[in-house]
Structures are given as structure tokens and as C-alpha cells.
């Protein structure tokens, strides 16, 4: 295949090699680009190895996303990576529509909630009766995990909201094996 390509340029074999290289590189880039496009459209389902690779990559991206969000919480800042992994494995993603109660007097806030997006109005014990509004990246309920006493009497989604929740029981389980926490 190389010799016939170079025969098109008998006077300058370097010119033939340049075109041959350009064709090879273009073909490789085209293959990689189309393979990536096809995989994003569901083509990764064609082989077990690509399914496994895709799931690992998505899981790693998911954990990295959660870790970025947890890094704003003071309680989590000083934890070693192994202990953070234990915490991340116990996180639940929850969706709330505007006006929906996240927790209230009959169902206390006994979890750490991290707001991914949306807004949450919270009412704390002994605070202004109108409550305060928390936005994406903020957390509430961490005192309930540490002290066991919910500091928040009520939390309601002020608009459509997604939160990550670490429940008190899961947190206690992690604390039992995580001395740093």
C-alpha cells in the first residue's frame, strides 16, 4: 500500500510520504471522532468492554461531582480520601418540586442536605419566622448529624430543587469506622 502511493511521486518520494501521512492521520482522526459520536448515541452498548468502560467513567464523573459539592461543607474538609469515599457511597439524590416540604416538625431534618440546584427555604430554631433561603452549593442539616438534635424545624423547596442527602443512620455507620470524622 505504501509503495503504490509513493509511485505517484517518482521525482519526490518525500512528497508522496507527506500525502500518505496526511491520509493516515486524517483517517485515524475521522475514525476516533465517528466512534466517539456513535458511542454517545448508544453505540457503546455493542460490546461488554465498552459498556463497562462507559459505566466506570460515568460513576467516576458522578463521584467527582459529589466530592466537589461536599468540599464546601466544613465538616467534610479535613477527611482523608478513604473516609470521604465511604460518605459518598451513602449519598442519595432527591428531587423536590417548588413548595414541596423536604422536612418538617413531624418528619425532622435528620440528614445533611447539599443543594445541587434550586433554592430551599429553611426555618431554624430561634430564628426569624420568615426563614432564610439557601441556594445551590449550600448545605443544611449538618448539626443534626453531629449533635443528634435537628436545628432546622422545617425546610421547603422554594423552586424545583435537587439535593444530595446523607441520612443520620448512614452517617453514624460511617463515623463508626472513620476516626477522622
C-alpha atoms as a printed R data frame, in Angstrom:
    type eleno elety resid chain resno       x      y      z
1   ATOM     1    CA   UNK     A     1   0.000  0.000  0.000
2   ATOM     2    CA   UNK     A     2   2.873  2.374  0.748
3   ATOM     3    CA   UNK     A     3   4.840  1.611 -2.425
4   ATOM     4    CA   UNK     A     4   1.928  2.350 -4.834
5   ATOM     5    CA   UNK     A     5   1.242  5.618 -3.024
6   ATOM     6    CA   UNK     A     6   4.871  6.680 -3.297
7   ATOM     7    CA   UNK     A     7   4.982  5.727 -7.032
8   ATOM     8    CA   UNK     A     8   2.618  8.639 -7.778
9   ATOM     9    CA   UNK     A     9   5.501 10.960 -6.957
10  ATOM    10    CA   UNK     A    10   8.552  9.385 -8.671
11  ATOM    11    CA   UNK     A    11  10.583 12.609 -8.595
12  ATOM    12    CA   UNK     A    12   9.910 13.444 -4.937
13  ATOM    13    CA   UNK     A    13   9.209 10.451 -2.654
14  ATOM    14    CA   UNK     A    14   9.066 12.787  0.364
15  ATOM    15    CA   UNK     A    15   6.013 14.476 -1.190
16  ATOM    16    CA   UNK     A    16   4.329 11.084 -1.551
17  ATOM    17    CA   UNK     A    17   5.158 10.185  2.029
18  ATOM    18    CA   UNK     A    18   3.706 13.528  3.201
19  ATOM    19    CA   UNK     A    19   0.383 12.803  1.467
20  ATOM    20    CA   UNK     A    20   0.386  9.243  2.748
21  ATOM    21    CA   UNK     A    21   0.931 10.502  6.320
22  ATOM    22    CA   UNK     A    22  -1.781 13.133  5.936
23  ATOM    23    CA   UNK     A    23  -4.224 10.468  4.736
24  ATOM    24    CA   UNK     A    24  -3.334  8.150  7.608
25  ATOM    25    CA   UNK     A    25  -3.715 10.856 10.254
26  ATOM    26    CA   UNK     A    26  -6.988 12.089  8.726
27  ATOM    27    CA   UNK     A    27  -8.343  8.529  8.650
28  ATOM    28    CA   UNK     A    28  -7.400  7.973 12.309
29  ATOM    29    CA   UNK     A    29  -8.980 11.232 13.457
30  ATOM    30    CA   UNK     A    30 -12.124 10.513 11.437
31  ATOM    31    CA   UNK     A    31 -12.377  7.018 12.925
32  ATOM    32    CA   UNK     A    32 -11.891  8.283 16.505
33  ATOM    33    CA   UNK     A    33 -14.402 11.111 16.030
34  ATOM    34    CA   UNK     A    34 -17.080  8.889 14.474
35  ATOM    35    CA   UNK     A    35 -16.514  6.157 17.071
36  ATOM    36    CA   UNK     A    36 -16.932  8.735 19.862
37  ATOM    37    CA   UNK     A    37 -20.092 10.124 18.232
38  ATOM    38    CA   UNK     A    38 -21.520  6.639 17.767
39  ATOM    39    CA   UNK     A    39 -20.734  5.729 21.396
40  ATOM    40    CA   UNK     A    40 -22.518  8.848 22.645
41  ATOM    41    CA   UNK     A    41 -25.570  7.815 20.651
42  ATOM    42    CA   UNK     A    42 -25.679  4.407 22.360
43  ATOM    43    CA   UNK     A    43 -23.102  2.562 20.268
44  ATOM    44    CA   UNK     A    44 -21.164  1.708 23.430
45  ATOM    45    CA   UNK     A    45 -23.802 -0.985 24.009
46  ATOM    46    CA   UNK     A    46 -22.290 -3.092 21.201
47  ATOM    47    CA   UNK     A    47 -19.549 -4.638 23.403
48  ATOM    48    CA   UNK     A    48 -19.255 -5.669 27.035
49  ATOM    49    CA   UNK     A    49 -15.920 -3.888 27.362
50  ATOM    50    CA   UNK     A    50 -17.308 -0.557 26.126
51  ATOM    51    CA   UNK     A    51 -20.348 -0.865 28.407
52  ATOM    52    CA   UNK     A    52 -18.088 -1.490 31.396
53  ATOM    53    CA   UNK     A    53 -15.762  1.346 30.438
54  ATOM    54    CA   UNK     A    54 -18.656  3.772 29.984
55  ATOM    55    CA   UNK     A    55 -20.227  2.842 33.335
56  ATOM    56    CA   UNK     A    56 -16.886  3.250 35.148
57  ATOM    57    CA   UNK     A    57 -16.346  6.649 33.539
58  ATOM    58    CA   UNK     A    58 -19.872  7.818 34.437
59  ATOM    59    CA   UNK     A    59 -19.521  6.569 38.017
60  ATOM    60    CA   UNK     A    60 -16.170  8.340 38.385
61  ATOM    61    CA   UNK     A    61 -17.691 11.557 36.995
62  ATOM    62    CA   UNK     A    62 -20.653 11.191 39.371
63  ATOM    63    CA   UNK     A    63 -18.383 10.749 42.412
64  ATOM    64    CA   UNK     A    64 -16.148 13.629 41.360
65  ATOM    65    CA   UNK     A    65 -19.248 15.827 41.060
66  ATOM    66    CA   UNK     A    66 -20.398 14.843 44.557
67  ATOM    67    CA   UNK     A    67 -16.906 15.372 46.014
68  ATOM    68    CA   UNK     A    68 -16.759 18.869 44.523
69  ATOM    69    CA   UNK     A    69 -20.061 19.690 46.177
70  ATOM    70    CA   UNK     A    70 -19.076 18.140 49.520
71  ATOM    71    CA   UNK     A    71 -15.854 20.146 49.604
72  ATOM    72    CA   UNK     A    72 -17.818 23.282 50.585
73  ATOM    73    CA   UNK     A    73 -19.042 21.653 53.796
74  ATOM    74    CA   UNK     A    74 -16.712 22.380 56.711
75  ATOM    75    CA   UNK     A    75 -17.474 19.009 58.286
76  ATOM    76    CA   UNK     A    76 -16.033 17.209 55.238
77  ATOM    77    CA   UNK     A    77 -12.986 19.412 54.542
78  ATOM    78    CA   UNK     A    78 -10.466 17.578 56.723
79  ATOM    79    CA   UNK     A    79 -11.442 13.998 55.939
80  ATOM    80    CA   UNK     A    80  -8.964 11.607 54.312
81  ATOM    81    CA   UNK     A    81  -9.963 10.314 50.845
82  ATOM    82    CA   UNK     A    82 -10.957  6.831 52.089
83  ATOM    83    CA   UNK     A    83 -13.403  8.278 54.581
84  ATOM    84    CA   UNK     A    84 -14.832 10.668 52.007
85  ATOM    85    CA   UNK     A    85 -15.419  7.680 49.693
86  ATOM    86    CA   UNK     A    86 -17.401  5.984 52.462
87  ATOM    87    CA   UNK     A    87 -19.545  9.085 52.879
88  ATOM    88    CA   UNK     A    88 -20.114  9.425 49.123
89  ATOM    89    CA   UNK     A    89 -21.305  5.836 48.865
90  ATOM    90    CA   UNK     A    90 -24.180  6.701 51.261
91  ATOM    91    CA   UNK     A    91 -25.447  9.797 49.440
92  ATOM    92    CA   UNK     A    92 -28.925  9.849 47.918
93  ATOM    93    CA   UNK     A    93 -30.022 12.254 45.204
94  ATOM    94    CA   UNK     A    94 -33.530 13.603 45.811
95  ATOM    95    CA   UNK     A    95 -35.802 15.833 43.734
96  ATOM    96    CA   UNK     A    96 -38.319 18.293 45.191
97  ATOM    97    CA   UNK     A    97 -40.828 20.445 43.340
98  ATOM    98    CA   UNK     A    98 -41.406 24.079 44.301
99  ATOM    99    CA   UNK     A    99 -43.440 24.217 47.510
100 ATOM   100    CA   UNK     A   100 -42.718 20.620 48.500
101 ATOM   101    CA   UNK     A   101 -41.580 20.043 52.083
102 ATOM   102    CA   UNK     A   102 -38.160 18.453 52.476
103 ATOM   103    CA   UNK     A   103 -38.561 18.065 56.223
104 ATOM   104    CA   UNK     A   104 -40.898 19.407 58.903
105 ATOM   105    CA   UNK     A   105 -41.872 19.010 62.526
106 ATOM   106    CA   UNK     A   106 -43.400 15.534 62.077
107 ATOM   107    CA   UNK     A   107 -40.543 14.376 59.809
108 ATOM   108    CA   UNK     A   108 -37.464 16.128 61.233
109 ATOM   109    CA   UNK     A   109 -34.354 17.105 59.265
110 ATOM   110    CA   UNK     A   110 -32.117 14.285 60.463
111 ATOM   111    CA   UNK     A   111 -29.822 14.351 57.455
112 ATOM   112    CA   UNK     A   112 -27.218 16.541 55.829
113 ATOM   113    CA   UNK     A   113 -28.669 18.098 52.687
114 ATOM   114    CA   UNK     A   114 -26.477 19.627 49.989
115 ATOM   115    CA   UNK     A   115 -28.308 21.685 47.376
116 ATOM   116    CA   UNK     A   116 -27.203 20.810 43.842
117 ATOM   117    CA   UNK     A   117 -29.546 23.283 42.183
118 ATOM   118    CA   UNK     A   118 -32.643 25.205 43.146
119 ATOM   119    CA   UNK     A   119 -33.490 27.091 46.339
120 ATOM   120    CA   UNK     A   120 -34.584 25.910 49.769
121 ATOM   121    CA   UNK     A   121 -36.261 27.988 52.474
122 ATOM   122    CA   UNK     A   122 -35.266 26.783 55.946
123 ATOM   123    CA   UNK     A   123 -36.601 27.673 59.371
124 ATOM   124    CA   UNK     A   124 -34.118 27.251 62.236
125 ATOM   125    CA   UNK     A   125 -34.963 27.109 65.916
126 ATOM   126    CA   UNK     A   126 -34.975 30.574 67.460
127 ATOM   127    CA   UNK     A   127 -34.524 32.345 64.109
128 ATOM   128    CA   UNK     A   128 -36.578 34.829 62.119
129 ATOM   129    CA   UNK     A   129 -40.083 33.381 61.488
130 ATOM   130    CA   UNK     A   130 -39.806 34.070 57.736
131 ATOM   131    CA   UNK     A   131 -36.849 31.658 57.482
132 ATOM   132    CA   UNK     A   132 -33.833 32.023 55.247
133 ATOM   133    CA   UNK     A   133 -33.204 30.952 51.663
134 ATOM   134    CA   UNK     A   134 -30.303 28.695 50.713
135 ATOM   135    CA   UNK     A   135 -29.087 28.263 47.140
136 ATOM   136    CA   UNK     A   136 -27.060 25.802 45.071
137 ATOM   137    CA   UNK     A   137 -23.818 24.763 46.763
138 ATOM   138    CA   UNK     A   138 -25.098 25.460 50.274
139 ATOM   139    CA   UNK     A   139 -25.883 22.799 52.852
140 ATOM   140    CA   UNK     A   140 -28.207 22.407 55.813
141 ATOM   141    CA   UNK     A   141 -28.826 19.788 58.472
142 ATOM   142    CA   UNK     A   142 -25.171 19.159 59.383
143 ATOM   143    CA   UNK     A   143 -25.793 19.962 63.052
144 ATOM   144    CA   UNK     A   144 -28.360 17.182 63.249
145 ATOM   145    CA   UNK     A   145 -25.691 14.708 62.149
146 ATOM   146    CA   UNK     A   146 -23.148 15.835 64.719
147 ATOM   147    CA   UNK     A   147 -25.321 16.692 67.742
148 ATOM   148    CA   UNK     A   148 -28.319 14.481 67.063
149 ATOM   149    CA   UNK     A   149 -30.649 17.443 67.565
150 ATOM   150    CA   UNK     A   150 -32.243 18.903 64.441
151 ATOM   151    CA   UNK     A   151 -31.524 22.645 64.338
152 ATOM   152    CA   UNK     A   152 -33.917 23.083 61.430
153 ATOM   153    CA   UNK     A   153 -37.619 22.842 62.156
154 ATOM   154    CA   UNK     A   154 -38.759 22.981 58.555
155 ATOM   155    CA   UNK     A   155 -37.269 23.064 55.046
156 ATOM   156    CA   UNK     A   156 -39.216 23.615 51.841
157 ATOM   157    CA   UNK     A   157 -38.160 23.781 48.200
158 ATOM   158    CA   UNK     A   158 -38.601 27.426 47.143
159 ATOM   159    CA   UNK     A   159 -38.315 26.306 43.499
160 ATOM   160    CA   UNK     A   160 -37.664 22.983 41.788
161 ATOM   161    CA   UNK     A   161 -34.659 21.632 43.644
162 ATOM   162    CA   UNK     A   162 -32.233 18.718 43.670
163 ATOM   163    CA   UNK     A   163 -30.446 17.876 46.909
164 ATOM   164    CA   UNK     A   164 -27.904 15.263 47.927
165 ATOM   165    CA   UNK     A   165 -28.789 13.736 51.304
166 ATOM   166    CA   UNK     A   166 -26.659 11.834 53.799
167 ATOM   167    CA   UNK     A   167 -29.020 10.312 56.337
168 ATOM   168    CA   UNK     A   168 -28.185 10.288 60.027
169 ATOM   169    CA   UNK     A   169 -28.069  6.473 60.272
170 ATOM   170    CA   UNK     A   170 -25.718  6.211 57.285
171 ATOM   171    CA   UNK     A   171 -23.570  8.966 58.729
172 ATOM   172    CA   UNK     A   172 -23.345  7.161 62.094
173 ATOM   173    CA   UNK     A   173 -22.284  3.997 60.276
174 ATOM   174    CA   UNK     A   174 -19.501  5.909 58.511
175 ATOM   175    CA   UNK     A   175 -18.449  7.611 61.764
176 ATOM   176    CA   UNK     A   176 -18.163  4.231 63.486
177 ATOM   177    CA   UNK     A   177 -15.364  3.192 61.089
178 ATOM   178    CA   UNK     A   178 -13.925  6.657 60.377
179 ATOM   179    CA   UNK     A   179 -11.938  8.063 63.277
180 ATOM   180    CA   UNK     A   180 -11.155 11.291 61.379
181 ATOM   181    CA   UNK     A   181 -14.822 12.109 61.082
